Coordinates of C-alpha atoms in Angstrom, one line a residue:
Chain A
M587 CA 0.4 -25.7 10.8
R588 CA 1.9 -22.3 10.4
L589 CA 4.6 -23.8 8.2
L590 CA 1.9 -23.9 5.5
L591 CA 2.3 -20.1 5.3
S592 CA 5.8 -20.5 4.0
L593 CA 4.6 -22.2 0.8
P594 CA 3.6 -19.0 -1.0
F595 CA 7.1 -17.6 -0.2
I596 CA 8.8 -20.6 -1.7
G597 CA 6.4 -20.7 -4.7
L598 CA 6.7 -17.1 -5.6
L599 CA 10.3 -16.2 -4.6
W600 CA 11.7 -19.1 -6.5
V601 CA 11.5 -17.1 -9.8
P602 CA 13.5 -19.4 -12.2
F603 CA 10.9 -22.1 -11.6
Y604 CA 8.0 -20.2 -13.2
N605 CA 9.8 -17.8 -15.5
R606 CA 8.6 -19.4 -18.8
E607 CA 5.8 -19.0 -21.3
L608 CA 4.7 -22.6 -21.6
P609 CA 2.3 -24.3 -20.8
S610 CA 0.0 -21.4 -21.4
L611 CA -3.6 -21.4 -20.2
W612 CA -6.4 -19.5 -22.0
G613 CA -3.8 -17.4 -23.8
F614 CA -2.0 -16.6 -20.5
P615 CA 1.7 -17.5 -20.5
F616 CA 2.7 -19.7 -17.6
F617 CA 4.5 -16.8 -15.8
Y618 CA 1.2 -15.0 -15.5
W619 CA -1.3 -17.7 -14.7
Y620 CA 1.1 -19.4 -12.2
Q621 CA 1.3 -16.2 -10.2
F622 CA -2.5 -15.6 -10.4
A623 CA -3.0 -19.2 -9.2
W624 CA -1.1 -18.4 -6.0
V625 CA -3.8 -15.8 -5.0
P626 CA -6.6 -18.2 -4.2
L627 CA -4.1 -20.8 -3.0
T628 CA -2.6 -18.3 -0.5
S629 CA -6.1 -17.4 0.7
L630 CA -6.9 -21.0 1.2
L631 CA -3.7 -21.7 3.2
I632 CA -4.3 -18.7 5.4
W633 CA -7.9 -19.8 6.0
I634 CA -6.7 -23.3 7.0
V635 CA -4.2 -21.9 9.5
F636 CA -6.9 -19.4 10.8
R637 CA -9.4 -22.2 11.3
D638 CA -6.8 -24.3 13.1
G639 CA -6.1 -21.4 15.4
L640 CA -9.8 -20.9 16.1
K641 CA -10.1 -24.5 17.1
K642 CA -7.2 -24.2 19.5
G643 CA -8.9 -21.1 21.0
E644 CA -6.3 -18.6 19.9
E645 CA -7.0 -15.1 21.1
Chain B
M1496 CA -5.3 12.9 -25.8
G1497 CA -7.4 15.6 -27.5
A1498 CA -7.4 19.1 -26.2
G1499 CA -11.2 19.4 -26.1
I1500 CA -13.3 18.7 -23.1
N1501 CA -15.2 15.4 -23.1
W1502 CA -18.5 16.7 -21.8
T1503 CA -20.3 13.3 -21.3
A1504 CA -17.4 11.9 -19.5
L1505 CA -17.0 15.0 -17.4
A1506 CA -20.7 15.0 -16.4
V1507 CA -20.5 11.4 -15.2
F1508 CA -17.3 12.2 -13.4
V1509 CA -18.7 15.2 -11.6
F1510 CA -21.9 13.3 -10.7
F1511 CA -19.9 10.6 -8.8
F1512 CA -17.6 13.1 -7.3
V1513 CA -20.5 15.0 -5.8
L1514 CA -22.0 11.7 -4.6
V1515 CA -18.9 10.8 -2.6
T1516 CA -18.6 14.4 -1.3
V1517 CA -22.1 14.2 0.2
M1518 CA -21.2 10.8 1.7
G1519 CA -18.0 12.2 3.1
F1520 CA -19.7 14.8 5.1
W1521 CA -22.5 12.5 6.2
A1522 CA -20.0 10.0 7.3
S1523 CA -19.3 11.8 10.6
R1524 CA -22.6 10.4 11.9
W1525 CA -22.1 6.9 10.4
M1526 CA -21.2 4.1 12.7
A1527 CA -21.2 6.5 15.6
G1528 CA -23.7 4.3 17.5
P1529 CA -24.0 4.0 21.2
S1530 CA -20.3 3.8 21.8
H1531 CA -19.9 7.3 20.5
K1532 CA -17.5 9.0 23.0
G1533 CA -17.7 12.5 21.7
A1534 CA -14.5 14.3 20.8
H1535 CA -11.6 11.8 21.2
L1536 CA -8.7 10.9 18.9
D1537 CA -10.1 7.3 18.8
E1538 CA -13.3 8.6 17.2
W1539 CA -11.7 10.9 14.6
G1540 CA -8.5 9.0 14.0
L1541 CA -9.7 5.4 14.3
G1542 CA -13.4 5.6 13.6
G1543 CA -14.2 4.6 17.2
R1544 CA -12.1 1.3 16.8
N1545 CA -15.3 -0.5 15.9
F1546 CA -14.9 -1.6 12.3
G1547 CA -15.9 -5.2 11.6
A1548 CA -14.6 -7.5 8.9
W1549 CA -16.6 -6.0 6.0
I1550 CA -15.7 -2.3 6.7
T1551 CA -12.1 -3.2 7.4
W1552 CA -12.0 -5.2 4.1
F1553 CA -13.1 -2.1 2.1
L1554 CA -11.1 0.3 4.1
V1555 CA -7.8 -1.6 4.0
G1556 CA -8.4 -2.6 0.4
G1557 CA -9.2 1.0 -0.4
D1558 CA -6.1 2.5 1.1
F1559 CA -3.7 -0.3 0.2
Y1560 CA -4.6 -0.6 -3.5
T1561 CA -4.4 3.1 -4.4
A1562 CA -5.3 5.2 -7.5
Y1563 CA -1.7 5.6 -8.2
T1564 CA -1.4 1.7 -8.4
V1565 CA -4.1 1.7 -11.0
I1566 CA -2.1 4.2 -13.0
A1567 CA 1.5 3.2 -12.3
V1568 CA 1.4 -0.6 -12.3
P1569 CA 0.0 -0.9 -15.9
A1570 CA 2.4 1.9 -16.9
L1571 CA 5.3 -0.1 -15.6
V1572 CA 4.1 -3.3 -17.3
Y1573 CA 3.6 -1.3 -20.5
A1574 CA 7.2 -0.1 -20.3
V1575 CA 9.1 -3.1 -19.2
G1576 CA 6.7 -6.1 -19.3
A1577 CA 7.2 -9.0 -16.9
Y1578 CA 9.3 -7.1 -14.4
G1579 CA 6.4 -4.7 -13.6
F1580 CA 4.5 -7.8 -12.4
F1581 CA 6.4 -7.9 -9.2
A1582 CA 3.4 -6.2 -7.8
L1583 CA 1.5 -9.5 -7.9
P1584 CA 3.8 -11.6 -5.7
Y1585 CA 4.2 -8.5 -3.5
T1586 CA 0.5 -8.2 -2.8
I1587 CA 0.2 -12.0 -2.3
L1588 CA 3.1 -12.4 0.2
V1589 CA 1.9 -9.4 2.2
Y1590 CA -1.1 -11.4 3.6
P1591 CA 0.7 -14.3 5.4
I1592 CA 2.8 -11.5 6.9
V1593 CA -0.4 -9.6 7.9
F1594 CA -1.9 -12.8 9.3
L1595 CA 1.1 -13.6 11.5
I1596 CA 2.0 -10.1 12.7
M1597 CA -0.9 -7.7 12.7
P1598 CA -3.3 -9.5 15.1
K1599 CA -0.4 -9.4 17.7
L1600 CA 0.2 -5.7 17.0
W1601 CA -3.6 -5.0 17.3
H1602 CA -3.6 -6.7 20.7
A1603 CA -0.7 -4.6 21.9
A1604 CA -2.3 -1.4 20.7
H1605 CA -5.8 -2.2 21.8
K1606 CA -5.0 -3.1 25.4
A1607 CA -3.0 0.1 26.0
G1608 CA -5.2 2.4 23.8
H1609 CA -2.3 3.0 21.4
V1610 CA -3.2 4.9 18.2
T1611 CA 0.0 4.7 16.2
A1612 CA 2.9 2.4 15.6
A1613 CA 5.2 4.8 17.5
D1614 CA 2.8 4.5 20.5
V1615 CA 3.2 0.8 20.5
V1616 CA 7.0 1.1 20.3
Y1617 CA 7.0 3.6 23.2
G1618 CA 4.6 1.4 25.2
R1619 CA 7.0 -1.6 24.9
Y1620 CA 10.4 0.1 25.2
Q1621 CA 9.7 3.3 27.1
S1622 CA 12.2 5.0 24.9
R1623 CA 11.3 8.5 23.6
P1624 CA 14.2 8.6 21.0
L1625 CA 13.0 5.3 19.5
E1626 CA 9.4 6.4 19.5
F1627 CA 10.6 9.7 17.8
A1628 CA 12.5 7.7 15.1
I1629 CA 9.5 5.5 14.3
A1630 CA 7.1 8.4 14.1
L1631 CA 9.4 10.6 12.1
T1632 CA 10.0 7.8 9.6
G1633 CA 6.2 7.3 9.3
V1634 CA 5.4 11.0 8.7
V1635 CA 8.3 11.5 6.2
A1636 CA 7.5 8.3 4.2
T1637 CA 3.8 9.2 4.0
M1638 CA 4.1 12.7 2.6
P1639 CA 5.3 11.7 -0.9
Y1640 CA 2.8 8.9 -0.9
I1641 CA -0.1 11.4 -0.6
A1642 CA 1.5 13.4 -3.4
L1643 CA 1.4 10.3 -5.6
Q1644 CA -2.3 10.1 -5.1
L1645 CA -2.7 13.6 -6.4
I1646 CA -0.6 12.6 -9.4
G1647 CA -3.1 9.8 -10.1
M1648 CA -5.9 12.3 -9.8
E1649 CA -4.1 14.8 -12.1
V1650 CA -3.7 12.1 -14.8
V1651 CA -7.4 11.4 -15.0
I1652 CA -8.4 15.0 -14.8
R1653 CA -6.2 15.7 -17.7
A1654 CA -7.7 12.7 -19.6
L1655 CA -11.1 14.4 -19.2
G1656 CA -9.7 17.3 -21.2
L1657 CA -9.4 19.7 -18.3
S1658 CA -6.3 21.7 -18.1
G1659 CA -4.8 23.8 -15.4
E1660 CA -4.5 23.2 -11.7
L1661 CA -8.0 24.5 -10.6
P1662 CA -9.8 21.1 -10.8
L1663 CA -7.2 19.4 -8.7
L1664 CA -7.3 22.2 -6.2
A1665 CA -11.1 21.9 -6.0
A1666 CA -11.0 18.1 -5.5
F1667 CA -8.4 18.7 -2.9
V1668 CA -10.3 21.3 -0.8
I1669 CA -13.3 19.0 -0.7
L1670 CA -11.1 16.1 0.4
A1671 CA -9.5 18.2 3.1
L1672 CA -12.8 19.5 4.5
Y1673 CA -14.6 16.2 4.9
T1674 CA -11.6 14.4 6.3
Y1675 CA -11.5 17.3 8.8
S1676 CA -15.1 16.9 9.8
A1677 CA -15.6 13.1 9.6
G1678 CA -12.1 11.6 10.2
L1679 CA -11.5 8.0 9.4
R1680 CA -15.2 7.3 8.9
A1681 CA -15.2 9.4 5.7
P1682 CA -12.7 7.3 3.7
A1683 CA -14.2 4.1 5.2
L1684 CA -17.6 4.9 3.9
I1685 CA -16.3 6.2 0.5
A1686 CA -14.2 3.1 0.1
F1687 CA -17.4 1.1 -0.5
V1688 CA -18.3 3.3 -3.5
K1689 CA -14.8 3.5 -4.7
D1690 CA -14.2 -0.3 -4.6
L1691 CA -17.5 -1.2 -6.2
M1692 CA -16.7 1.3 -9.0
I1693 CA -13.2 0.0 -9.5
Y1694 CA -14.4 -3.6 -9.5
I1695 CA -17.0 -2.8 -12.2
V1696 CA -14.5 -0.9 -14.3
V1697 CA -11.9 -3.7 -14.1
L1698 CA -14.3 -6.6 -14.7
V1699 CA -15.8 -4.8 -17.7
A1700 CA -12.3 -3.9 -19.0
V1701 CA -10.9 -7.4 -18.7
V1702 CA -13.9 -8.9 -20.5
V1703 CA -14.6 -6.3 -23.1
V1704 CA -11.1 -5.2 -24.1
P1705 CA -9.7 -8.6 -25.0
A1706 CA -13.0 -9.4 -26.8
K1707 CA -12.4 -6.3 -28.9
L1708 CA -8.8 -7.1 -29.4
G1709 CA -9.1 -10.8 -30.3
G1710 CA -8.6 -12.5 -26.9
Y1711 CA -5.8 -12.8 -24.3
G1712 CA -3.7 -14.8 -26.7
A1713 CA -3.7 -11.9 -29.1
V1714 CA -3.0 -9.4 -26.3
F1715 CA 0.1 -11.3 -25.1
D1716 CA 1.2 -11.9 -28.7
S1717 CA 1.2 -8.2 -29.6
A1718 CA 3.0 -7.3 -26.4
R1719 CA 5.6 -10.0 -27.1
D1720 CA 6.2 -8.5 -30.6
V1721 CA 6.6 -5.0 -29.2
F1722 CA 9.1 -6.1 -26.5
A1723 CA 11.1 -8.2 -29.0
N1724 CA 11.5 -5.1 -31.2
K1725 CA 12.3 -2.9 -28.3
G1726 CA 14.9 -5.2 -26.8
G1727 CA 16.7 -4.4 -23.5
A1728 CA 15.4 -5.7 -20.2
T1729 CA 11.8 -6.1 -21.4
G1730 CA 9.7 -9.1 -22.4
L1731 CA 6.9 -11.4 -21.4
T1732 CA 9.2 -13.2 -19.1
L1733 CA 12.1 -12.1 -17.0
K1734 CA 15.8 -12.0 -18.0
P1735 CA 17.9 -14.0 -15.6
A1736 CA 19.5 -10.8 -14.2
Q1737 CA 16.0 -9.7 -13.2
F1738 CA 15.2 -12.8 -11.0
L1739 CA 16.8 -11.5 -7.8
P1740 CA 15.5 -7.9 -8.2
F1741 CA 12.0 -9.3 -8.9
A1742 CA 11.9 -11.5 -5.9
T1743 CA 13.6 -9.1 -3.4
L1744 CA 11.3 -6.2 -4.6
A1745 CA 8.3 -8.4 -4.0
L1746 CA 9.4 -9.6 -0.6
G1747 CA 10.7 -6.2 0.6
S1748 CA 7.6 -4.4 -0.5
A1749 CA 5.4 -7.0 1.2
M1750 CA 7.3 -6.5 4.5
A1751 CA 7.1 -2.7 4.2
A1752 CA 3.5 -2.5 3.2
F1753 CA 1.9 -2.6 6.6
M1754 CA 4.6 -0.5 8.3
Y1755 CA 3.0 2.6 6.7
P1756 CA 0.8 4.8 8.9
H1757 CA -2.2 4.5 6.6
T1758 CA -2.3 0.7 6.5
L1759 CA -1.7 0.4 10.2
T1760 CA -4.5 2.9 10.8
G1761 CA -6.8 0.5 9.1
I1762 CA -5.5 -2.3 11.3
F1763 CA -5.8 -0.4 14.6
A1764 CA -9.4 0.6 13.7
A1765 CA -10.5 -3.0 13.5
K1766 CA -12.8 -4.1 16.4
D1767 CA -10.9 -7.4 17.2
A1768 CA -8.0 -9.5 16.1
N1769 CA -10.1 -12.0 14.2
T1770 CA -11.3 -9.2 12.0
I1771 CA -7.7 -8.8 10.9
R1772 CA -7.2 -12.6 10.4
K1773 CA -10.4 -12.8 8.3
N1774 CA -9.1 -9.9 6.2
A1775 CA -5.8 -11.7 5.6
V1776 CA -7.9 -14.5 4.1
F1777 CA -10.2 -12.3 1.9
L1778 CA -8.1 -9.2 1.0
P1779 CA -6.3 -11.2 -1.7
A1780 CA -9.5 -10.7 -3.8
Y1781 CA -8.0 -7.3 -4.5
T1782 CA -4.8 -8.9 -5.7
V1783 CA -6.6 -10.6 -8.5
L1784 CA -8.0 -7.2 -9.4
L1785 CA -4.5 -5.7 -9.3
G1786 CA -3.1 -8.4 -11.6
L1787 CA -5.9 -7.8 -14.1
I1788 CA -5.3 -4.1 -13.9
A1789 CA -1.6 -4.7 -14.6
L1790 CA -2.6 -6.5 -17.8
L1791 CA -4.1 -3.3 -19.1
G1792 CA -0.5 -2.4 -19.8
F1793 CA -0.3 -5.3 -22.4
M1794 CA -3.8 -4.5 -23.7
A1795 CA -2.6 -1.1 -24.6
Y1796 CA -0.2 -2.7 -27.1
A1797 CA -2.9 -4.8 -28.7
A1798 CA -5.1 -1.7 -28.9
G1799 CA -2.3 0.3 -30.5
V1800 CA -2.4 3.0 -27.8
K1801 CA 0.4 5.5 -28.1
V1802 CA 1.2 7.8 -25.2
Q1803 CA 3.8 10.5 -24.4
T1804 CA 4.2 9.5 -20.8
N1805 CA 3.6 5.9 -19.5
N1806 CA 1.3 7.1 -16.8
D1807 CA -1.3 8.0 -19.5
V1808 CA -1.6 4.4 -20.7
V1809 CA -4.7 3.5 -18.7
P1810 CA -6.7 6.7 -19.4
A1811 CA -5.8 6.5 -23.1
L1812 CA -6.9 2.9 -23.2
F1813 CA -10.3 3.8 -21.7
N1814 CA -10.7 6.9 -23.9
G1815 CA -9.9 4.8 -27.0
L1816 CA -12.0 1.7 -26.4
F1817 CA -15.0 2.8 -24.4
P1818 CA -18.0 5.2 -24.9
S1819 CA -17.5 8.5 -23.1
W1820 CA -19.9 7.8 -20.3
F1821 CA -18.0 4.7 -19.3
A1822 CA -14.6 6.4 -19.6
G1823 CA -16.0 9.1 -17.3
F1824 CA -17.2 6.4 -14.8
A1825 CA -13.7 4.8 -14.9
F1826 CA -11.9 8.1 -14.4
A1827 CA -14.3 8.9 -11.5
A1828 CA -13.4 5.5 -10.0
I1829 CA -9.7 6.3 -10.2
A1830 CA -10.0 9.8 -8.8
I1831 CA -12.2 8.6 -5.9
G1832 CA -9.7 5.9 -5.5
A1833 CA -7.1 8.6 -4.9
L1834 CA -9.3 10.3 -2.2
V1835 CA -9.6 7.3 0.0
P1836 CA -5.9 6.6 0.5
A1837 CA -5.0 10.3 0.6
A1838 CA -7.5 10.8 3.4
V1839 CA -6.3 7.7 5.4
M1840 CA -2.7 8.7 4.9
S1841 CA -3.2 12.2 6.1
I1842 CA -5.1 10.8 9.2
G1843 CA -2.3 8.3 9.8
A1844 CA 0.3 11.1 9.7
S1845 CA -1.8 13.4 11.9
N1846 CA -2.2 10.7 14.5
L1847 CA 1.6 10.3 14.6
F1848 CA 2.2 14.0 14.8
T1849 CA -0.3 14.4 17.6
R1850 CA 0.6 11.4 19.7
N1851 CA 4.3 11.2 19.2
F1852 CA 5.4 14.8 18.6
W1853 CA 2.8 17.1 20.1
K1854 CA 1.9 15.2 23.2
P1855 CA 5.4 14.3 24.5
Y1856 CA 7.2 17.5 23.5
V1857 CA 4.7 20.3 23.4
N1858 CA 1.8 19.6 25.7
P1859 CA 2.1 16.4 27.8
N1860 CA -1.2 17.2 29.6
I1861 CA -3.3 17.4 26.5
S1862 CA -6.8 16.2 26.9
N1863 CA -8.4 13.6 24.6
E1864 CA -10.5 16.3 23.1
G1865 CA -7.4 18.4 22.6
E1866 CA -5.7 15.5 20.8
A1867 CA -8.5 15.2 18.3
K1868 CA -8.4 19.0 17.7
V1869 CA -4.7 19.0 17.0
A1870 CA -4.9 16.0 14.7
K1871 CA -7.7 17.6 12.7
V1872 CA -5.7 20.7 12.1
V1873 CA -2.5 18.7 11.3
S1874 CA -4.5 16.7 8.7
L1875 CA -5.1 19.9 6.8
V1876 CA -1.5 21.0 7.0
V1877 CA -0.3 17.6 5.8
K1878 CA -2.6 17.7 2.7
L1879 CA -1.6 21.3 2.0
G1880 CA 2.0 20.2 2.1
A1881 CA 1.3 17.4 -0.4
L1882 CA -0.5 19.8 -2.7
V1883 CA 2.3 22.3 -2.6
F1884 CA 4.6 19.5 -3.5
I1885 CA 2.6 18.6 -6.6
L1886 CA 2.1 22.2 -7.7
F1887 CA 5.6 23.5 -7.3
L1888 CA 8.0 20.6 -7.5
P1889 CA 8.7 18.3 -10.5
T1890 CA 6.7 15.1 -10.4
Q1891 CA 9.9 13.1 -10.5
F1892 CA 10.8 14.5 -7.1
A1893 CA 7.7 12.9 -5.5
L1894 CA 8.4 9.6 -7.3
D1895 CA 12.0 9.6 -6.0
L1896 CA 10.9 10.5 -2.5
Q1897 CA 8.3 7.8 -2.5
L1898 CA 10.9 5.3 -3.5
L1899 CA 13.2 6.4 -0.7
G1900 CA 10.1 6.4 1.6
G1901 CA 9.8 2.6 1.0
V1902 CA 13.4 2.0 1.9
W1903 CA 12.9 4.1 5.1
I1904 CA 9.6 2.7 6.3
L1905 CA 11.1 -0.8 6.0
Q1906 CA 13.7 0.2 8.6
T1907 CA 11.0 0.5 11.2
F1908 CA 10.2 -3.3 10.9
P1909 CA 12.6 -4.5 13.6
A1910 CA 11.5 -1.9 16.2
L1911 CA 7.8 -2.5 15.6
V1912 CA 7.7 -6.3 15.0
F1913 CA 10.6 -8.0 16.9
G1914 CA 9.3 -7.1 20.3
L1915 CA 6.0 -8.9 19.5
F1916 CA 7.8 -12.2 19.2
V1917 CA 11.1 -12.0 21.2
G1918 CA 12.0 -10.0 24.2
W1919 CA 15.7 -10.0 23.5
F1920 CA 16.2 -6.6 21.9
G1921 CA 16.7 -3.4 23.8
A1922 CA 15.6 0.1 22.6
R1923 CA 19.2 1.4 22.1
A1924 CA 20.1 -1.5 19.9
L1925 CA 17.0 -1.1 17.8
L1926 CA 17.6 2.6 17.5
T1927 CA 21.2 2.0 16.4
G1928 CA 20.0 -0.5 13.8
W1929 CA 17.4 1.9 12.5
A1930 CA 19.9 4.7 12.1
F1931 CA 22.4 2.4 10.2
G1932 CA 19.5 1.1 8.0
I1933 CA 18.3 4.6 7.2
V1934 CA 21.7 6.0 6.5
Y1935 CA 23.0 3.0 4.5
G1936 CA 19.8 2.6 2.5
S1937 CA 19.7 6.3 1.6
W1938 CA 23.4 6.3 0.7
L1939 CA 23.0 3.3 -1.5
A1940 CA 19.9 4.8 -3.2
F1941 CA 21.6 8.1 -3.8
A1942 CA 24.8 6.5 -5.0
D1943 CA 22.7 4.5 -7.6
G1944 CA 20.9 7.7 -8.7
I1945 CA 17.7 6.9 -6.8
K1946 CA 17.0 3.4 -8.2
P1947 CA 15.1 0.8 -6.3
V1948 CA 17.7 -2.0 -6.8
H1949 CA 21.4 -2.0 -6.0
T1950 CA 24.0 -4.2 -7.8
F1951 CA 26.8 -5.9 -6.0
T1952 CA 29.8 -7.6 -7.6
L1953 CA 30.8 -10.7 -5.8
G1954 CA 33.7 -12.7 -7.3
G1955 CA 33.0 -11.4 -10.8
D1956 CA 29.3 -12.1 -10.7
R1957 CA 26.8 -9.3 -10.4
Y1958 CA 23.8 -9.5 -8.1
S1959 CA 21.0 -6.9 -8.0
M1960 CA 18.7 -6.7 -5.0
Y1961 CA 16.1 -4.3 -3.6
T1962 CA 17.9 -1.6 -1.7
G1963 CA 15.4 -1.5 1.1
L1964 CA 16.0 -5.2 1.9
I1965 CA 19.8 -4.8 1.9
A1966 CA 19.4 -1.9 4.3
L1967 CA 17.1 -4.0 6.5
A1968 CA 19.7 -6.7 6.6
V1969 CA 22.3 -4.1 7.8
N1970 CA 19.8 -2.8 10.2
I1971 CA 19.2 -6.2 11.8
V1972 CA 22.9 -7.2 11.9
V1973 CA 23.7 -3.8 13.6
A1974 CA 20.9 -4.2 16.1
V1975 CA 22.0 -7.7 17.1
L1976 CA 25.7 -6.5 17.5
A1977 CA 24.6 -3.4 19.4
N1978 CA 22.5 -5.5 21.7
L1979 CA 25.4 -7.7 22.5
V1980 CA 27.7 -4.7 23.1
L1981 CA 25.4 -2.2 24.8
G1982 CA 23.5 -4.8 26.7
K1983 CA 19.8 -4.9 26.9
G1984 CA 19.5 -1.7 28.8
S1985 CA 16.1 -1.0 30.3
R1986 CA 14.5 -3.9 28.5
P1987 CA 11.0 -4.4 29.9
A1988 CA 9.8 -8.0 30.3
L1989 CA 8.1 -9.5 27.3
R1990 CA 4.4 -9.0 27.7
S1991 CA 1.9 -11.7 26.7
A1992 CA 0.3 -10.4 23.5

């Protein structure tokens, strides 16, 4: 479960992958909206791991 | 920026400043409740360790995303484009790290009544030298950070048309007095106002400004044109040589962020570990805000803003595009946004001084009440030091020291964090690693002329990386070697955290 938390690191530190302008979204070049998209995505991943921990009765 | 005073903006500014001042003094009674224990460092320095998810969200958000961020991140984006955006991955990656590490640290601190990071380290390793190293790093790294907040405040005061150092001095005395009387409760309460104001300002700005300038497409287009003309390492996307610096700055800054005394103070003041976990889920809301604030740097191009120093970009944009009253509101938000972190930073530094310098070396038998008293006085001294810094030394000096501070604070990571997960390291090895990291990191930074990234040449290819992260790697390697050579020494058993 905790491995989910490595996804933002892979997604954001692999810079060549997102260092381009297209496809753009609402005028935002890809470089920008891709990084913005990781904000809610990271929140969601942390929440999933958090909920999983609660179920297992983590202190 | 005109020389005249903008009276409407100034009136709005003063109104909000007075409002938070009243709140700051009133805060000493807020959240005191039945658990109020009277004079005790826990009360002054950690707000009674009773902050739930909401207050912690505002407090940590308020002291992590500082006024200087609001000024400096758009300034950097304005100057170099995509590269300045490393702040976005940095403030995303920090939360998985907070989620995994900080609840464990909170447990370690809560059980033993620790107030500072150095307390936790001493609690685990029983080593005064290691404790001293961690506390010293914390205090030294925090001082220039407080000075930066004052720079942020100075920039908006200047944008209001006020000149001279008197307004800054006045704002500063007020800050010092209510922090003295109310402790951590003051910034926690003021953070509510500050954050609401900043959210309003940014949401209005990111809707209204592009609407006036022809949409985000037009904003990015005009920035692209300017960077194309300017050339060099600027642009809407990164140059290949910037990939590694961008990624390592983001990662290194994320690892360093919660090693600072002010962010840790917010963590230790939480009432339980799940408060921290919930905050790791919801704090990224501020990151969206930060990303939008960064875009103000591009909007300045579309609006045709011209400034003498990059730090004036945001105030100039507000002065140019908004009515005076809203500009005043925005500047008040930024100035108050400087008060919250400056207060928490001075409290964090005072806690360190009291617990890890004063108590062990000056007065080991100090009472709880005495600790609170010492910390309050030190908080005044710390802020006075930062003020002297700003008034008498060139601004560049504070910026350089802040940069070095980042490299230094990152070197406390192994001592503070490794023990939470593995019991293998001993105090002497960690101290040796810390010393190598600090010396090597400082040496690299000085050799490069105080730049955040260092360039290696490997087989003809050049690689640039964040200096702090390089020093951390040296730190860890030396700690591992030292542990093998010196043995574990008086390593205490790994405690269940």
